[in-house]
Short mmCIF file of C-alpha atoms in Angstrom, two decimals:
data_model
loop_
_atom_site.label_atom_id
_atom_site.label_comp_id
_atom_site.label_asym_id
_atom_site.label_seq_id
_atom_site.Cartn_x
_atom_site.Cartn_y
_atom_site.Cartn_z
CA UNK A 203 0.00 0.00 0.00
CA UNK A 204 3.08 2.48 1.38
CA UNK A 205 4.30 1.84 -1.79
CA UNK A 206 1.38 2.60 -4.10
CA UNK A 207 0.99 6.01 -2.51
CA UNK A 208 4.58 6.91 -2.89
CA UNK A 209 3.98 6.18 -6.85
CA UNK A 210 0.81 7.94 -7.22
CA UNK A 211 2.70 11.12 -5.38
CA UNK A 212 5.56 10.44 -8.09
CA UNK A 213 3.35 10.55 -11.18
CA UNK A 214 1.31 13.70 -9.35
CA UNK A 215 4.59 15.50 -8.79
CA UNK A 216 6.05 14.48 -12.51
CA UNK A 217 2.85 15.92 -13.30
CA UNK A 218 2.95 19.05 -11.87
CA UNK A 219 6.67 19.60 -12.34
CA UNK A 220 6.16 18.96 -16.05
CA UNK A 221 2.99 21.87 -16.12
CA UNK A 222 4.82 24.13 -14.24
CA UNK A 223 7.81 23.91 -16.59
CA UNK A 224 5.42 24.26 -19.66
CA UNK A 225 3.83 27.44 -18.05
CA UNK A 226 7.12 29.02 -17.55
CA UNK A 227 8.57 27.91 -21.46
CA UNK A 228 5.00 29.40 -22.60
CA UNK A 229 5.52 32.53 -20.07
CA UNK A 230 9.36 32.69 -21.67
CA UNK A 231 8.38 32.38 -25.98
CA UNK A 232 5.24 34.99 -24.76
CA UNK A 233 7.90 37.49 -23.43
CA UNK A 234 10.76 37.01 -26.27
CA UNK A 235 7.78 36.72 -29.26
CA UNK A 236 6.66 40.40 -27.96
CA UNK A 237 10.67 41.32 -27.27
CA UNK A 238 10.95 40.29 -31.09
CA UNK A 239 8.12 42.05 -32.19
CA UNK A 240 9.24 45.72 -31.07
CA UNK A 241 9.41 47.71 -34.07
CA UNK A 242 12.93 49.15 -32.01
CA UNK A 243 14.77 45.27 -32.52
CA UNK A 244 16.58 44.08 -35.64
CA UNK A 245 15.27 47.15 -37.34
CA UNK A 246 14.86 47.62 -41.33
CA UNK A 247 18.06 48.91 -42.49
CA UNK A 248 17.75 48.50 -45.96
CA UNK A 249 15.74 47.37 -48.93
CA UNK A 250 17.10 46.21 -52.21
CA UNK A 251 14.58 46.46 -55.10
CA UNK A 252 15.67 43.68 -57.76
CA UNK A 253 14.68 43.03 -61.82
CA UNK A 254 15.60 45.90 -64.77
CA UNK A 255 13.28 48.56 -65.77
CA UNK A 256 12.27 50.77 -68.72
CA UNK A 257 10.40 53.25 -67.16
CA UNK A 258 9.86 52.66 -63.54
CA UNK A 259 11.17 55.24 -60.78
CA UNK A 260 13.09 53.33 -58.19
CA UNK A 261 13.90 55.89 -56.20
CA UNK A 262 10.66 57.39 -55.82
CA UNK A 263 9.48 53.80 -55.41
CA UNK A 264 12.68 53.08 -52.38
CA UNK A 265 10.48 56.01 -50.54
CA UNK A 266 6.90 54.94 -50.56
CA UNK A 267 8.85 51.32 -49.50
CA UNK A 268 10.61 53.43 -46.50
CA UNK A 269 7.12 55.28 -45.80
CA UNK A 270 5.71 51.94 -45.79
CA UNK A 271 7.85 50.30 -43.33
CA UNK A 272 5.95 49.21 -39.88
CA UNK A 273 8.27 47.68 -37.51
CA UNK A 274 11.57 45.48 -37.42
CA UNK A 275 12.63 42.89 -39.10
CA UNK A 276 10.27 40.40 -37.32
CA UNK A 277 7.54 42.81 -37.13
CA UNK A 278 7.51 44.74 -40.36
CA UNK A 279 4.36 44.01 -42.71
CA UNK A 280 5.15 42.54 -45.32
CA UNK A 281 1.57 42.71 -47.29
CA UNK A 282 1.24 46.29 -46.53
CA UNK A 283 4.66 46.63 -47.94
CA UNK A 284 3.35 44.71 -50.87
CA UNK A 285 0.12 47.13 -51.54
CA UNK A 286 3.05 50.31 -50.86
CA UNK A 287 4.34 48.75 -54.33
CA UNK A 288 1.55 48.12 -55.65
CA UNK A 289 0.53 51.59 -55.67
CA UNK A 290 3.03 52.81 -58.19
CA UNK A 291 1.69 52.82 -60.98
CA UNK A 292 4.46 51.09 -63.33
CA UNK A 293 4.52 48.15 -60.82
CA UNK A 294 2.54 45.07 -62.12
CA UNK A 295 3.13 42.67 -59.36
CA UNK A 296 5.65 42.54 -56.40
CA UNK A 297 6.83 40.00 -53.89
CA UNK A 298 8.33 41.31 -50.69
CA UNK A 299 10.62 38.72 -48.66
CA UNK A 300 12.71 39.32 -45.74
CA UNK A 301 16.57 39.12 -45.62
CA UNK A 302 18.52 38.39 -42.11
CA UNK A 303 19.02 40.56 -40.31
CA UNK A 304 17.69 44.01 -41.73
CA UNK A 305 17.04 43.76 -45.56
CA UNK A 306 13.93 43.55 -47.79
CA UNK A 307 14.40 42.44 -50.45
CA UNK A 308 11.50 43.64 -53.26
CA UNK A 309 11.03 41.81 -56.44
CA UNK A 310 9.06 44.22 -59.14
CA UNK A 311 7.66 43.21 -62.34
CA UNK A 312 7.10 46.55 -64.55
CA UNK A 313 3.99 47.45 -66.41
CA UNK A 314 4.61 46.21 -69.97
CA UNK A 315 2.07 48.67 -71.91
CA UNK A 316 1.12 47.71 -75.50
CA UNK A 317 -0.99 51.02 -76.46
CA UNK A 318 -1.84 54.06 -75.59
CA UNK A 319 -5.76 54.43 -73.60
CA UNK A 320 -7.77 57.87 -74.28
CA UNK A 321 -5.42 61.02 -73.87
CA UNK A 322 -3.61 59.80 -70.39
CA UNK A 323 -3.66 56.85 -69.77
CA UNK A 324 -1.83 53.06 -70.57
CA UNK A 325 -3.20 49.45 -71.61
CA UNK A 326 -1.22 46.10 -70.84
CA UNK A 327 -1.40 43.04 -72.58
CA UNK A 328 -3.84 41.66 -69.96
CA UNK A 329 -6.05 44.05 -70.74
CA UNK A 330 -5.67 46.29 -67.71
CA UNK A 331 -5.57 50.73 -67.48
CA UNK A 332 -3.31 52.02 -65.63
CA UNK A 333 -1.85 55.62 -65.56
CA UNK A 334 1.38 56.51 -64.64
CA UNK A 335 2.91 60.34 -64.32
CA UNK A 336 5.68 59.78 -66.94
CA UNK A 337 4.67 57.89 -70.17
CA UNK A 338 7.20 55.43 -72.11
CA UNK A 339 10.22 56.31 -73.31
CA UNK A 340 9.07 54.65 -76.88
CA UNK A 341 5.94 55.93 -78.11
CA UNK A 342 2.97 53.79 -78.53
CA UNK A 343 1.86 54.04 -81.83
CA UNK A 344 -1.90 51.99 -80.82
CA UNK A 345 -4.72 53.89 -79.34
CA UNK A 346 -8.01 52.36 -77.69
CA UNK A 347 -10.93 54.70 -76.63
CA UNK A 348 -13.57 53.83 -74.67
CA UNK A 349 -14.98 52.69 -71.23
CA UNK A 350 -12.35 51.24 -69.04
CA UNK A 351 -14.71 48.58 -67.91
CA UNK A 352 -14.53 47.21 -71.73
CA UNK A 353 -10.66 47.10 -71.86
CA UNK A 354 -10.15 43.20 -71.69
CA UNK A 355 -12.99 42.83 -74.60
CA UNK A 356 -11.79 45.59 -76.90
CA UNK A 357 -8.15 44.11 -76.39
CA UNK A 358 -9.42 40.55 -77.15
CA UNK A 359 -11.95 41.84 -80.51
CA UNK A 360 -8.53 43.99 -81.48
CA UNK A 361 -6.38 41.10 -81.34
CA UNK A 362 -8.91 38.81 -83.01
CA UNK A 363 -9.79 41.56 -86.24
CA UNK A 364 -5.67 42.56 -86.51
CA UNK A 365 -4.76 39.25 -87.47
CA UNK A 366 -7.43 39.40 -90.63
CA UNK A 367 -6.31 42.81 -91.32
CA UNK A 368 -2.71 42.07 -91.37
CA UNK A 369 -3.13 39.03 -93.66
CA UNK A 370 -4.65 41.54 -96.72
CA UNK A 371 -1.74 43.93 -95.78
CA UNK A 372 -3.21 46.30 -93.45
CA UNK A 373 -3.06 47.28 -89.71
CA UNK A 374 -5.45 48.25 -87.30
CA UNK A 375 -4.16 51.65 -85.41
CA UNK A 376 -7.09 52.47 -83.83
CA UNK A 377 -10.01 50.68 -81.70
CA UNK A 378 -13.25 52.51 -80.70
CA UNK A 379 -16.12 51.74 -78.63
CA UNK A 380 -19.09 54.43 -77.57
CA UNK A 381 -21.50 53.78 -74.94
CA UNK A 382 -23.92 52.58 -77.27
CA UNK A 383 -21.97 50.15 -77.83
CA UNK A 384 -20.58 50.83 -81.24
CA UNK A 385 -17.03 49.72 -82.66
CA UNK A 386 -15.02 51.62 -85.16
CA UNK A 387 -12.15 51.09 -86.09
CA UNK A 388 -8.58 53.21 -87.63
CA UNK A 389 -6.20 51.95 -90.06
CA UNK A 390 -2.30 52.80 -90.08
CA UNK A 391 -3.49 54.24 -93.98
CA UNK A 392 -5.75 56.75 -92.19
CA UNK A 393 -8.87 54.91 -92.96
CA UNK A 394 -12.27 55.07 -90.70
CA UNK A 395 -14.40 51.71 -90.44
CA UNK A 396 -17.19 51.94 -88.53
CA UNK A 397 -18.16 48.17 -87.93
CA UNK A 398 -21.26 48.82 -85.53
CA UNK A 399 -22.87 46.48 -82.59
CA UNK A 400 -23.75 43.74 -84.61
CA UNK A 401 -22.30 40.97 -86.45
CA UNK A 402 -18.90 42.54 -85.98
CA UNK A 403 -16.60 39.94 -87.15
CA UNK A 404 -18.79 38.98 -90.15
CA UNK A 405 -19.08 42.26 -91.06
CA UNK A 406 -15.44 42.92 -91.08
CA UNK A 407 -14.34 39.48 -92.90
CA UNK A 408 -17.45 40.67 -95.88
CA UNK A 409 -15.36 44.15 -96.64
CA UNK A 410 -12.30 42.03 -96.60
CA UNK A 411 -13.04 39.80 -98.92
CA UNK A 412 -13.52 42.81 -101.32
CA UNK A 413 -10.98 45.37 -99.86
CA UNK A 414 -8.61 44.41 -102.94
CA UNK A 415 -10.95 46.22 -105.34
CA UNK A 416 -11.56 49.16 -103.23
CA UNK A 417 -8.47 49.48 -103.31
CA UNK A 418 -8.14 49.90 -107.63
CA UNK A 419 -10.08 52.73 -107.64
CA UNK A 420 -9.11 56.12 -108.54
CA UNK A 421 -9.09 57.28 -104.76
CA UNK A 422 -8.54 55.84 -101.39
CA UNK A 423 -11.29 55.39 -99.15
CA UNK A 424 -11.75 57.54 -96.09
CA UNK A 425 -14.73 55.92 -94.34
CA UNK A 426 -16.38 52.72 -94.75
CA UNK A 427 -19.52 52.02 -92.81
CA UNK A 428 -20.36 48.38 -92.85
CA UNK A 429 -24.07 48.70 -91.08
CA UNK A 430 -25.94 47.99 -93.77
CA UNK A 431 -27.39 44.12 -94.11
CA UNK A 432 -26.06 43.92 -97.66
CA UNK A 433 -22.98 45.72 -98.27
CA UNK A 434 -20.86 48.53 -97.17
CA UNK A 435 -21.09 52.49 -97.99
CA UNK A 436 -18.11 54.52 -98.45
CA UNK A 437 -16.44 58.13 -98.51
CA UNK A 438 -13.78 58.18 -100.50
CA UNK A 439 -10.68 60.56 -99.97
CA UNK A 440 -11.19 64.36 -102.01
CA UNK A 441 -7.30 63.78 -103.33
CA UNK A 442 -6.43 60.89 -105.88
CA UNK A 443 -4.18 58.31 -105.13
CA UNK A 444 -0.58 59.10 -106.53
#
């Protein structure tokens, strides 16, 4: 019996002993977690901003990074450091990781634009506006116009229609679309087609397949307005070819 208590106070002790050690190794990661997590320790010292750019300001881009910058190097936020590049507006995506024992190190991919959007503004190629202070060194020679709302499917009817154009030698420059919901298009030749709401791509592949004699007579069209069920009218130019 003696020795059945004596083992029961043994395991009770063990017990205890090992709860009490638990509550103080808890009590100990608590207090160094929140010593860790002072903005004052292992503070940011610097932040290195990695991949090449056209047109992106890095400095300017360094300070809203520095403006951004939370706490220390355990601390810091690194998603609110992520939105900080985000907000310029020739970043197109940017991953933020942490460097021991004070760098951040910020990988930026730049805004690729592919044509111009209204009178201020950019498009990408994923169909996305965005408008930065300072446009591209190389000028954009392709213009959309039109609600920003409609950029992905004006991008994807664009890329669609330039391939037919460019196989009968032409080139769309130009891509309109109004509120009511009408497309017209602008050739590199100066040329106004205005395809309409309806039947777009039929429309477009009918003046093709005729373009070639259009083109044989005495002068160059200047608009060609392909809402009619049958056929096509057209302007034609006041000079003669030559």
């Amino acid at each position: 019996m003696k020795g059945r208590k004596m083992n029961s106070l043994f395991r009770r002790w063990r017990l205890w002993a090992l709860g009490g050690f638990a509550l103080a190794s808890a009590a100990g990661l608590y207090a160094l977690a929140g010593y860790l997590m002072n903005p004052q320790v292992l503070p940011i010292r610097s932040i290195q901003i990695k991949n090449e750019f056209r047109n992106l300001d890095k400095v300017s881009l360094q300070q809203a990074l520095l403006k951004a910058i939370d706490g220390g190097f355990f601390s810091v936020d690194l998603h609110k450091l992520r939105e900080a590049a985000l907000s310029a507006a020739w970043v197109a995506e940017a991953r933020v990781t942490r460097v021991w024992p004070d760098k951040l190190v910020v990988e930026v991919v730049e805004q690729r634009p592919i044509a111009n959007w209204g009178e201020d503004a950019l498009l990408n190629a994923s169909g996305e506006v965005f408008r930065p202070q300072r446009k591209p060194d190389k000028p954009l020679s392709l213009r959309f116009n039109g609600d920003e709302d409609k950029a992905a499917l004006m991008l994807d009817f664009f890329v669609t229609e330039q391939k037919m154009f460019r196989e009968h030698g032409m080139s769309i420059r130009e891509v309109d679309l109004d509120k009511r919901g009408e497309w017209r298009l602008k050739l590199t030749d100066g040329t106004t087609i205005v395809v309409g709401k309806e039947q777009m791509g039929k429309r477009i592949r009918r003046l093709l397949g005729v373009y070639a004699v259009l083109e044989q007579a005495e002068k160059k069209p200047l608009r060609v307005d392909l809402r009619y069920e049958q056929g096509f009218a057209v302007s034609w130019r006041a000079e003669e070819k030559g």
